[in-house]
Amino acid sequence: VTPQRRAIFQALLEDDSAHPTAEEIFDQVQDGMPDMSLATVYNTLHELVDMDLLLELDLGPGGRHYDVNTADHAHLVCMGCGRVEDVDYDPSTVVLSPEHVQDFQIVERMAIFRGYCSVCISQGKGPNGVS
Ligand SMILES: [Zn+2]
Ligand SMILES: [Zn+2]
């Protein structure tokens, strides 16, 4: 384990959102390791993903997020503030038709629920809000 890898993993564990982007991790590791470049952060994140220690999430606009929770779970994504929350999810409840299972080798499954969090709704940002 390289010091870079350890610093990045630590930053992931300490991140409040638990789903930081590479840029957010970069900002955080700057305190302890000011020499680390954004390219190193990207490379290290990809190594950790390859080692199955990290999930890379494409949650739509705003860049990829990284998740230390590698168990099957779904995400709630707030369209107002971008907050990402983990929710329990049973992948066996989502079933593909037999011809798809035959023709397609599944590598990962993802479920994303988009909407507005209570904070955003209280600020009038929801789908019925005045924004
Ligand atoms: Zn929100
Ligand atoms: Zn997650």
mmCIF file of N, CA, C and O in Angstrom, residues 46-129:
data_model
loop_
_atom_site.group_PDB
_atom_site.id
_atom_site.type_symbol
_atom_site.label_atom_id
_atom_site.label_comp_id
_atom_site.label_asym_id
_atom_site.label_seq_id
_atom_site.Cartn_x
_atom_site.Cartn_y
_atom_site.Cartn_z
ATOM 1 N N HIS A 46 -8.621 4.797 -9.765
ATOM 2 C CA HIS A 46 -8.867 3.715 -10.724
ATOM 3 C C HIS A 46 -8.249 2.402 -10.257
ATOM 4 O O HIS A 46 -8.835 1.334 -10.436
ATOM 5 N N GLU A 47 -7.066 2.484 -9.610
ATOM 6 C CA GLU A 47 -6.455 1.277 -9.044
ATOM 7 C C GLU A 47 -7.355 0.661 -7.976
ATOM 8 O O GLU A 47 -7.555 -0.551 -7.943
ATOM 9 N N LEU A 48 -7.885 1.515 -7.114
ATOM 10 C CA LEU A 48 -8.746 1.021 -6.030
ATOM 11 C C LEU A 48 -10.037 0.415 -6.593
ATOM 12 O O LEU A 48 -10.549 -0.569 -6.057
ATOM 13 N N VAL A 49 -10.551 1.016 -7.682
ATOM 14 C CA VAL A 49 -11.739 0.452 -8.335
ATOM 15 C C VAL A 49 -11.401 -0.922 -8.916
ATOM 16 O O VAL A 49 -12.160 -1.886 -8.757
ATOM 17 N N ASP A 50 -10.234 -1.028 -9.575
ATOM 18 C CA ASP A 50 -9.805 -2.307 -10.156
ATOM 19 C C ASP A 50 -9.627 -3.386 -9.094
ATOM 20 O O ASP A 50 -9.804 -4.563 -9.353
ATOM 21 N N MET A 51 -9.240 -2.958 -7.888
ATOM 22 C CA MET A 51 -9.046 -3.906 -6.790
ATOM 23 C C MET A 51 -10.352 -4.216 -6.054
ATOM 24 O O MET A 51 -10.331 -4.903 -5.029
ATOM 25 N N ASP A 52 -11.458 -3.668 -6.566
ATOM 26 C CA ASP A 52 -12.777 -3.883 -5.954
ATOM 27 C C ASP A 52 -12.884 -3.325 -4.545
ATOM 28 O O ASP A 52 -13.652 -3.826 -3.727
ATOM 29 N N LEU A 53 -12.073 -2.312 -4.240
ATOM 30 C CA LEU A 53 -12.155 -1.673 -2.926
ATOM 31 C C LEU A 53 -13.036 -0.434 -2.968
ATOM 32 O O LEU A 53 -13.325 0.187 -1.950
ATOM 33 N N LEU A 54 -13.453 -0.074 -4.172
ATOM 34 C CA LEU A 54 -14.144 1.181 -4.380
ATOM 35 C C LEU A 54 -15.101 1.024 -5.548
ATOM 36 O O LEU A 54 -14.807 0.310 -6.499
ATOM 37 N N LEU A 55 -16.236 1.713 -5.455
ATOM 38 C CA LEU A 55 -17.151 1.754 -6.594
ATOM 39 C C LEU A 55 -17.040 3.109 -7.267
ATOM 40 O O LEU A 55 -16.921 4.135 -6.593
ATOM 41 N N GLU A 56 -17.058 3.083 -8.590
ATOM 42 C CA GLU A 56 -17.123 4.326 -9.339
ATOM 43 C C GLU A 56 -18.565 4.493 -9.785
ATOM 44 O O GLU A 56 -19.133 3.600 -10.414
ATOM 45 N N LEU A 57 -19.148 5.631 -9.458
ATOM 46 C CA LEU A 57 -20.561 5.856 -9.754
ATOM 47 C C LEU A 57 -20.731 6.978 -10.762
ATOM 48 O O LEU A 57 -20.188 8.067 -10.591
ATOM 49 N N ASP A 58 -21.486 6.679 -11.789
ATOM 50 C CA ASP A 58 -21.855 7.718 -12.741
ATOM 51 C C ASP A 58 -23.276 8.129 -12.396
ATOM 52 O O ASP A 58 -24.220 7.411 -12.695
ATOM 53 N N LEU A 59 -23.402 9.246 -11.712
ATOM 54 C CA LEU A 59 -24.710 9.661 -11.205
ATOM 55 C C LEU A 59 -25.301 10.784 -12.038
ATOM 56 O O LEU A 59 -26.176 11.511 -11.598
ATOM 57 N N GLY A 60 -24.796 10.953 -13.249
ATOM 58 C CA GLY A 60 -25.306 12.017 -14.112
ATOM 59 C C GLY A 60 -24.372 13.200 -14.097
ATOM 60 O O GLY A 60 -23.187 13.053 -13.828
ATOM 61 N N PRO A 61 -24.897 14.393 -14.374
ATOM 62 C CA PRO A 61 -24.033 15.574 -14.485
ATOM 63 C C PRO A 61 -23.238 15.821 -13.203
ATOM 64 O O PRO A 61 -23.715 15.514 -12.116
ATOM 65 N N GLY A 62 -22.043 16.343 -13.341
ATOM 66 C CA GLY A 62 -21.271 16.698 -12.152
ATOM 67 C C GLY A 62 -20.111 15.777 -11.869
ATOM 68 O O GLY A 62 -19.500 15.857 -10.814
ATOM 69 N N GLY A 63 -19.765 14.894 -12.781
ATOM 70 C CA GLY A 63 -18.588 14.063 -12.595
ATOM 71 C C GLY A 63 -18.868 12.779 -11.843
ATOM 72 O O GLY A 63 -19.942 12.602 -11.276
ATOM 73 N N ARG A 64 -17.873 11.912 -11.850
ATOM 74 C CA ARG A 64 -18.035 10.620 -11.207
ATOM 75 C C ARG A 64 -17.794 10.709 -9.712
ATOM 76 O O ARG A 64 -16.964 11.477 -9.264
ATOM 77 N N HIS A 65 -18.530 9.894 -8.990
ATOM 78 C CA HIS A 65 -18.391 9.833 -7.542
ATOM 79 C C HIS A 65 -17.773 8.497 -7.160
ATOM 80 O O HIS A 65 -17.932 7.511 -7.868
ATOM 81 N N TYR A 66 -17.087 8.492 -6.025
ATOM 82 C CA TYR A 66 -16.433 7.277 -5.547
ATOM 83 C C TYR A 66 -17.024 6.877 -4.207
ATOM 84 O O TYR A 66 -17.314 7.716 -3.367
ATOM 85 N N ASP A 67 -17.220 5.584 -4.065
ATOM 86 C CA ASP A 67 -17.996 5.057 -2.947
ATOM 87 C C ASP A 67 -17.231 3.915 -2.286
ATOM 88 O O ASP A 67 -16.864 2.954 -2.960
ATOM 89 N N VAL A 68 -16.964 4.038 -0.978
ATOM 90 C CA VAL A 68 -16.264 2.968 -0.264
ATOM 91 C C VAL A 68 -17.199 1.821 0.104
ATOM 92 O O VAL A 68 -16.754 0.766 0.515
ATOM 93 N N ASN A 69 -18.492 2.046 -0.050
ATOM 94 C CA ASN A 69 -19.468 0.990 0.214
ATOM 95 C C ASN A 69 -19.620 0.145 -1.051
ATOM 96 O O ASN A 69 -20.290 0.551 -1.996
ATOM 97 N N THR A 70 -18.963 -1.027 -1.079
ATOM 98 C CA THR A 70 -18.973 -1.842 -2.292
ATOM 99 C C THR A 70 -20.069 -2.907 -2.270
ATOM 100 O O THR A 70 -20.175 -3.698 -3.194
ATOM 101 N N ALA A 71 -20.866 -2.910 -1.206
ATOM 102 C CA ALA A 71 -21.992 -3.849 -1.163
ATOM 103 C C ALA A 71 -23.087 -3.358 -2.109
ATOM 104 O O ALA A 71 -23.116 -2.194 -2.488
ATOM 105 N N ASP A 72 -23.974 -4.275 -2.497
ATOM 106 C CA ASP A 72 -25.094 -3.869 -3.340
ATOM 107 C C ASP A 72 -25.943 -2.846 -2.608
ATOM 108 O O ASP A 72 -26.449 -3.108 -1.522
ATOM 109 N N HIS A 73 -26.079 -1.679 -3.182
ATOM 110 C CA HIS A 73 -26.988 -0.696 -2.621
ATOM 111 C C HIS A 73 -27.399 0.286 -3.706
ATOM 112 O O HIS A 73 -26.766 0.346 -4.758
ATOM 113 N N ALA A 74 -28.464 1.005 -3.445
ATOM 114 C CA ALA A 74 -28.943 1.977 -4.410
ATOM 115 C C ALA A 74 -28.638 3.380 -3.898
ATOM 116 O O ALA A 74 -28.212 3.557 -2.752
ATOM 117 N N HIS A 75 -28.846 4.375 -4.742
ATOM 118 C CA HIS A 75 -28.545 5.745 -4.365
ATOM 119 C C HIS A 75 -29.728 6.671 -4.582
ATOM 120 O O HIS A 75 -30.430 6.566 -5.586
ATOM 121 N N LEU A 76 -29.910 7.557 -3.627
ATOM 122 C CA LEU A 76 -30.828 8.680 -3.795
ATOM 123 C C LEU A 76 -29.975 9.882 -4.181
ATOM 124 O O LEU A 76 -29.025 10.197 -3.481
ATOM 125 N N VAL A 77 -30.297 10.510 -5.279
ATOM 126 C CA VAL A 77 -29.515 11.653 -5.745
ATOM 127 C C VAL A 77 -30.422 12.878 -5.772
ATOM 128 O O VAL A 77 -31.461 12.883 -6.445
ATOM 129 N N CYS A 78 -30.034 13.916 -5.014
ATOM 130 C CA CYS A 78 -30.838 15.141 -4.994
ATOM 131 C C CYS A 78 -30.474 16.004 -6.200
ATOM 132 O O CYS A 78 -29.308 16.325 -6.415
ATOM 133 N N MET A 79 -31.486 16.358 -6.980
ATOM 134 C CA MET A 79 -31.272 17.180 -8.172
ATOM 135 C C MET A 79 -31.111 18.653 -7.806
ATOM 136 O O MET A 79 -30.739 19.469 -8.647
ATOM 137 N N GLY A 80 -31.384 18.981 -6.534
ATOM 138 C CA GLY A 80 -31.236 20.364 -6.102
ATOM 139 C C GLY A 80 -29.826 20.670 -5.633
ATOM 140 O O GLY A 80 -29.184 21.602 -6.112
ATOM 141 N N CYS A 81 -29.303 19.844 -4.703
ATOM 142 C CA CYS A 81 -28.012 20.146 -4.097
ATOM 143 C C CYS A 81 -26.955 19.107 -4.441
ATOM 144 O O CYS A 81 -25.801 19.256 -4.042
ATOM 145 N N GLY A 82 -27.327 18.036 -5.131
ATOM 146 C CA GLY A 82 -26.354 17.032 -5.532
ATOM 147 C C GLY A 82 -26.007 16.027 -4.460
ATOM 148 O O GLY A 82 -25.098 15.220 -4.631
ATOM 149 N N ARG A 83 -26.708 16.094 -3.328
ATOM 150 C CA ARG A 83 -26.430 15.155 -2.252
ATOM 151 C C ARG A 83 -26.700 13.715 -2.694
ATOM 152 O O ARG A 83 -27.671 13.461 -3.413
ATOM 153 N N VAL A 84 -25.849 12.798 -2.251
ATOM 154 C CA VAL A 84 -26.002 11.382 -2.598
ATOM 155 C C VAL A 84 -26.150 10.590 -1.315
ATOM 156 O O VAL A 84 -25.352 10.736 -0.399
ATOM 157 N N GLU A 85 -27.188 9.771 -1.256
ATOM 158 C CA GLU A 85 -27.426 8.992 -0.054
ATOM 159 C C GLU A 85 -27.545 7.515 -0.399
ATOM 160 O O GLU A 85 -28.101 7.170 -1.444
ATOM 161 N N ASP A 86 -27.035 6.662 0.487
ATOM 162 C CA ASP A 86 -27.173 5.220 0.297
ATOM 163 C C ASP A 86 -28.541 4.754 0.753
ATOM 164 O O ASP A 86 -29.034 5.204 1.787
ATOM 165 N N VAL A 87 -29.125 3.842 0.004
ATOM 166 C CA VAL A 87 -30.342 3.175 0.463
ATOM 167 C C VAL A 87 -30.206 1.673 0.204
ATOM 168 O O VAL A 87 -29.543 1.260 -0.743
ATOM 169 N N ASP A 88 -30.829 0.905 1.068
ATOM 170 C CA ASP A 88 -30.819 -0.549 0.881
ATOM 171 C C ASP A 88 -31.574 -0.903 -0.381
ATOM 172 O O ASP A 88 -32.543 -0.243 -0.747
ATOM 173 N N TYR A 89 -31.121 -1.962 -0.983
ATOM 174 C CA TYR A 89 -31.692 -2.341 -2.263
ATOM 175 C C TYR A 89 -31.396 -3.812 -2.464
ATOM 176 O O TYR A 89 -30.288 -4.274 -2.205
ATOM 177 N N ASP A 90 -32.379 -4.541 -2.846
ATOM 178 C CA ASP A 90 -32.219 -5.967 -3.070
ATOM 179 C C ASP A 90 -32.145 -6.214 -4.566
ATOM 180 O O ASP A 90 -33.157 -6.139 -5.264
ATOM 181 N N PRO A 91 -30.935 -6.470 -5.102
ATOM 182 C CA PRO A 91 -30.806 -6.595 -6.555
ATOM 183 C C PRO A 91 -31.616 -7.751 -7.129
ATOM 184 O O PRO A 91 -31.939 -7.737 -8.318
ATOM 185 N N SER A 92 -31.948 -8.727 -6.299
ATOM 186 C CA SER A 92 -32.714 -9.859 -6.824
ATOM 187 C C SER A 92 -34.143 -9.462 -7.192
ATOM 188 O O SER A 92 -34.854 -10.210 -7.852
ATOM 189 N N THR A 93 -34.569 -8.261 -6.767
ATOM 190 C CA THR A 93 -35.918 -7.816 -7.123
ATOM 191 C C THR A 93 -35.961 -7.217 -8.524
ATOM 192 O O THR A 93 -37.035 -6.963 -9.052
ATOM 193 N N VAL A 94 -34.796 -6.958 -9.112
ATOM 194 C CA VAL A 94 -34.751 -6.451 -10.475
ATOM 195 C C VAL A 94 -34.308 -7.606 -11.370
ATOM 196 O O VAL A 94 -33.193 -8.097 -11.258
ATOM 197 N N VAL A 95 -35.204 -8.059 -12.207
ATOM 198 C CA VAL A 95 -34.947 -9.277 -12.970
ATOM 199 C C VAL A 95 -34.982 -8.970 -14.461
ATOM 200 O O VAL A 95 -35.905 -8.315 -14.954
ATOM 201 N N LEU A 96 -33.965 -9.453 -15.161
ATOM 202 C CA LEU A 96 -33.936 -9.289 -16.618
ATOM 203 C C LEU A 96 -34.643 -10.471 -17.268
ATOM 204 O O LEU A 96 -34.678 -11.560 -16.718
ATOM 205 N N SER A 97 -35.145 -10.243 -18.468
ATOM 206 C CA SER A 97 -35.774 -11.339 -19.198
ATOM 207 C C SER A 97 -34.692 -12.345 -19.612
ATOM 208 O O SER A 97 -33.524 -11.978 -19.772
ATOM 209 N N PRO A 98 -35.060 -13.626 -19.769
ATOM 210 C CA PRO A 98 -34.059 -14.674 -20.043
ATOM 211 C C PRO A 98 -33.188 -14.377 -21.261
ATOM 212 O O PRO A 98 -31.984 -14.658 -21.230
ATOM 213 N N GLU A 99 -33.743 -13.799 -22.328
ATOM 214 C CA GLU A 99 -32.901 -13.563 -23.514
ATOM 215 C C GLU A 99 -31.830 -12.522 -23.248
ATOM 216 O O GLU A 99 -30.740 -12.582 -23.809
ATOM 217 N N HIS A 100 -32.115 -11.570 -22.354
ATOM 218 C CA HIS A 100 -31.086 -10.603 -22.001
ATOM 219 C C HIS A 100 -30.001 -11.232 -21.142
ATOM 220 O O HIS A 100 -28.826 -10.939 -21.310
ATOM 221 N N VAL A 101 -30.383 -12.070 -20.236
ATOM 222 C CA VAL A 101 -29.409 -12.732 -19.368
ATOM 223 C C VAL A 101 -28.477 -13.587 -20.208
ATOM 224 O O VAL A 101 -27.279 -13.684 -19.958
ATOM 225 N N GLN A 102 -29.044 -14.194 -21.262
ATOM 226 C CA GLN A 102 -28.267 -15.060 -22.141
ATOM 227 C C GLN A 102 -27.248 -14.277 -22.969
ATOM 228 O O GLN A 102 -26.115 -14.691 -23.128
ATOM 229 N N ASP A 103 -27.687 -13.143 -23.505
ATOM 230 C CA ASP A 103 -26.859 -12.404 -24.460
ATOM 231 C C ASP A 103 -25.977 -11.369 -23.814
ATOM 232 O O ASP A 103 -25.195 -10.726 -24.495
ATOM 233 N N PHE A 104 -26.124 -11.170 -22.541
ATOM 234 C CA PHE A 104 -25.447 -10.046 -21.944
ATOM 235 C C PHE A 104 -24.795 -10.480 -20.642
ATOM 236 O O PHE A 104 -25.456 -11.044 -19.764
ATOM 237 N N GLN A 105 -23.507 -10.213 -20.517
ATOM 238 C CA GLN A 105 -22.820 -10.570 -19.285
ATOM 239 C C GLN A 105 -22.803 -9.365 -18.354
ATOM 240 O O GLN A 105 -22.180 -8.336 -18.661
ATOM 241 N N ILE A 106 -23.472 -9.486 -17.237
ATOM 242 C CA ILE A 106 -23.601 -8.364 -16.314
ATOM 243 C C ILE A 106 -22.359 -8.255 -15.437
ATOM 244 O O ILE A 106 -21.916 -9.230 -14.838
ATOM 245 N N VAL A 107 -21.793 -7.065 -15.389
ATOM 246 C CA VAL A 107 -20.608 -6.816 -14.569
ATOM 247 C C VAL A 107 -21.008 -6.118 -13.274
ATOM 248 O O VAL A 107 -20.490 -6.394 -12.211
ATOM 249 N N GLU A 108 -21.935 -5.195 -13.372
ATOM 250 C CA GLU A 108 -22.408 -4.530 -12.170
ATOM 251 C C GLU A 108 -23.840 -4.087 -12.365
ATOM 252 O O GLU A 108 -24.323 -3.991 -13.485
ATOM 253 N N ARG A 109 -24.495 -3.855 -11.263
ATOM 254 C CA ARG A 109 -25.853 -3.342 -11.303
ATOM 255 C C ARG A 109 -25.898 -2.056 -10.509
ATOM 256 O O ARG A 109 -25.232 -1.933 -9.494
ATOM 257 N N MET A 110 -26.715 -1.138 -10.947
ATOM 258 C CA MET A 110 -26.835 0.131 -10.252
ATOM 259 C C MET A 110 -28.281 0.580 -10.272
ATOM 260 O O MET A 110 -28.960 0.398 -11.275
ATOM 261 N N ALA A 111 -28.704 1.168 -9.195
ATOM 262 C CA ALA A 111 -30.039 1.763 -9.169
ATOM 263 C C ALA A 111 -29.913 3.166 -8.598
ATOM 264 O O ALA A 111 -29.282 3.366 -7.563
ATOM 265 N N ILE A 112 -30.458 4.112 -9.313
ATOM 266 C CA ILE A 112 -30.399 5.507 -8.889
ATOM 267 C C ILE A 112 -31.819 6.062 -8.848
ATOM 268 O O ILE A 112 -32.577 5.896 -9.796
ATOM 269 N N PHE A 113 -32.138 6.690 -7.736
ATOM 270 C CA PHE A 113 -33.422 7.370 -7.594
ATOM 271 C C PHE A 113 -33.138 8.864 -7.552
ATOM 272 O O PHE A 113 -32.413 9.326 -6.679
ATOM 273 N N ARG A 114 -33.661 9.586 -8.493
ATOM 274 C CA ARG A 114 -33.440 11.025 -8.543
ATOM 275 C C ARG A 114 -34.623 11.775 -7.971
ATOM 276 O O ARG A 114 -35.765 11.377 -8.178
ATOM 277 N N GLY A 115 -34.342 12.861 -7.291
ATOM 278 C CA GLY A 115 -35.440 13.646 -6.737
ATOM 279 C C GLY A 115 -34.894 14.822 -5.960
ATOM 280 O O GLY A 115 -33.821 15.333 -6.284
ATOM 281 N N TYR A 116 -35.624 15.213 -4.925
ATOM 282 C CA TYR A 116 -35.225 16.371 -4.129
ATOM 283 C C TYR A 116 -35.241 15.999 -2.661
ATOM 284 O O TYR A 116 -36.186 15.383 -2.180
ATOM 285 N N CYS A 117 -34.191 16.389 -1.947
ATOM 286 C CA CYS A 117 -34.106 16.096 -0.518
ATOM 287 C C CYS A 117 -34.985 17.070 0.261
ATOM 288 O O CYS A 117 -35.449 18.079 -0.281
ATOM 289 N N SER A 118 -35.191 16.768 1.549
ATOM 290 C CA SER A 118 -36.110 17.577 2.348
ATOM 291 C C SER A 118 -35.617 19.015 2.490
ATOM 292 O O SER A 118 -36.416 19.954 2.536
ATOM 293 N N VAL A 119 -34.293 19.190 2.550
ATOM 294 C CA VAL A 119 -33.743 20.546 2.670
ATOM 295 C C VAL A 119 -34.108 21.360 1.424
ATOM 296 O O VAL A 119 -34.553 22.505 1.513
ATOM 297 N N CYS A 120 -33.917 20.751 0.261
ATOM 298 C CA CYS A 120 -34.215 21.461 -0.991
ATOM 299 C C CYS A 120 -35.700 21.740 -1.122
ATOM 300 O O CYS A 120 -36.098 22.824 -1.566
ATOM 301 N N ILE A 121 -36.533 20.784 -0.731
ATOM 302 C CA ILE A 121 -37.974 20.995 -0.824
ATOM 303 C C ILE A 121 -38.393 22.149 0.082
ATOM 304 O O ILE A 121 -39.180 23.009 -0.307
ATOM 305 N N SER A 122 -37.781 22.193 1.299
ATOM 306 C CA SER A 122 -38.131 23.275 2.226
ATOM 307 C C SER A 122 -37.669 24.631 1.692
ATOM 308 O O SER A 122 -38.152 25.675 2.111
ATOM 309 N N GLN A 123 -36.720 24.608 0.766
ATOM 310 C CA GLN A 123 -36.264 25.868 0.147
ATOM 311 C C GLN A 123 -36.998 26.154 -1.154
ATOM 312 O O GLN A 123 -36.595 27.019 -1.942
ATOM 313 N N GLY A 124 -38.025 25.359 -1.435
ATOM 314 C CA GLY A 124 -38.836 25.605 -2.614
ATOM 315 C C GLY A 124 -38.242 25.104 -3.922
ATOM 316 O O GLY A 124 -38.667 25.495 -5.001
ATOM 317 N N LYS A 125 -37.245 24.174 -3.798
ATOM 318 C CA LYS A 125 -36.584 23.716 -5.020
ATOM 319 C C LYS A 125 -37.225 22.483 -5.650
ATOM 320 O O LYS A 125 -36.786 22.050 -6.699
ATOM 321 N N GLY A 126 -38.203 21.904 -5.003
ATOM 322 C CA GLY A 126 -38.780 20.658 -5.508
ATOM 323 C C GLY A 126 -39.454 20.814 -6.847
ATOM 324 O O GLY A 126 -39.513 21.912 -7.393
ATOM 325 N N PRO A 127 -39.981 19.710 -7.389
ATOM 326 C CA PRO A 127 -40.628 19.763 -8.706
ATOM 327 C C PRO A 127 -41.825 20.705 -8.736
ATOM 328 O O PRO A 127 -42.149 21.250 -9.786
ATOM 329 N N ASN A 128 -42.460 20.945 -7.583
ATOM 330 C CA ASN A 128 -43.599 21.862 -7.537
ATOM 331 C C ASN A 128 -43.206 23.213 -6.951
ATOM 332 O O ASN A 128 -44.047 24.056 -6.701
ATOM 333 N N GLY A 129 -41.922 23.383 -6.725
ATOM 334 C CA GLY A 129 -41.466 24.611 -6.064
ATOM 335 C C GLY A 129 -41.376 25.772 -7.047
ATOM 336 O O GLY A 129 -41.575 25.622 -8.242
#
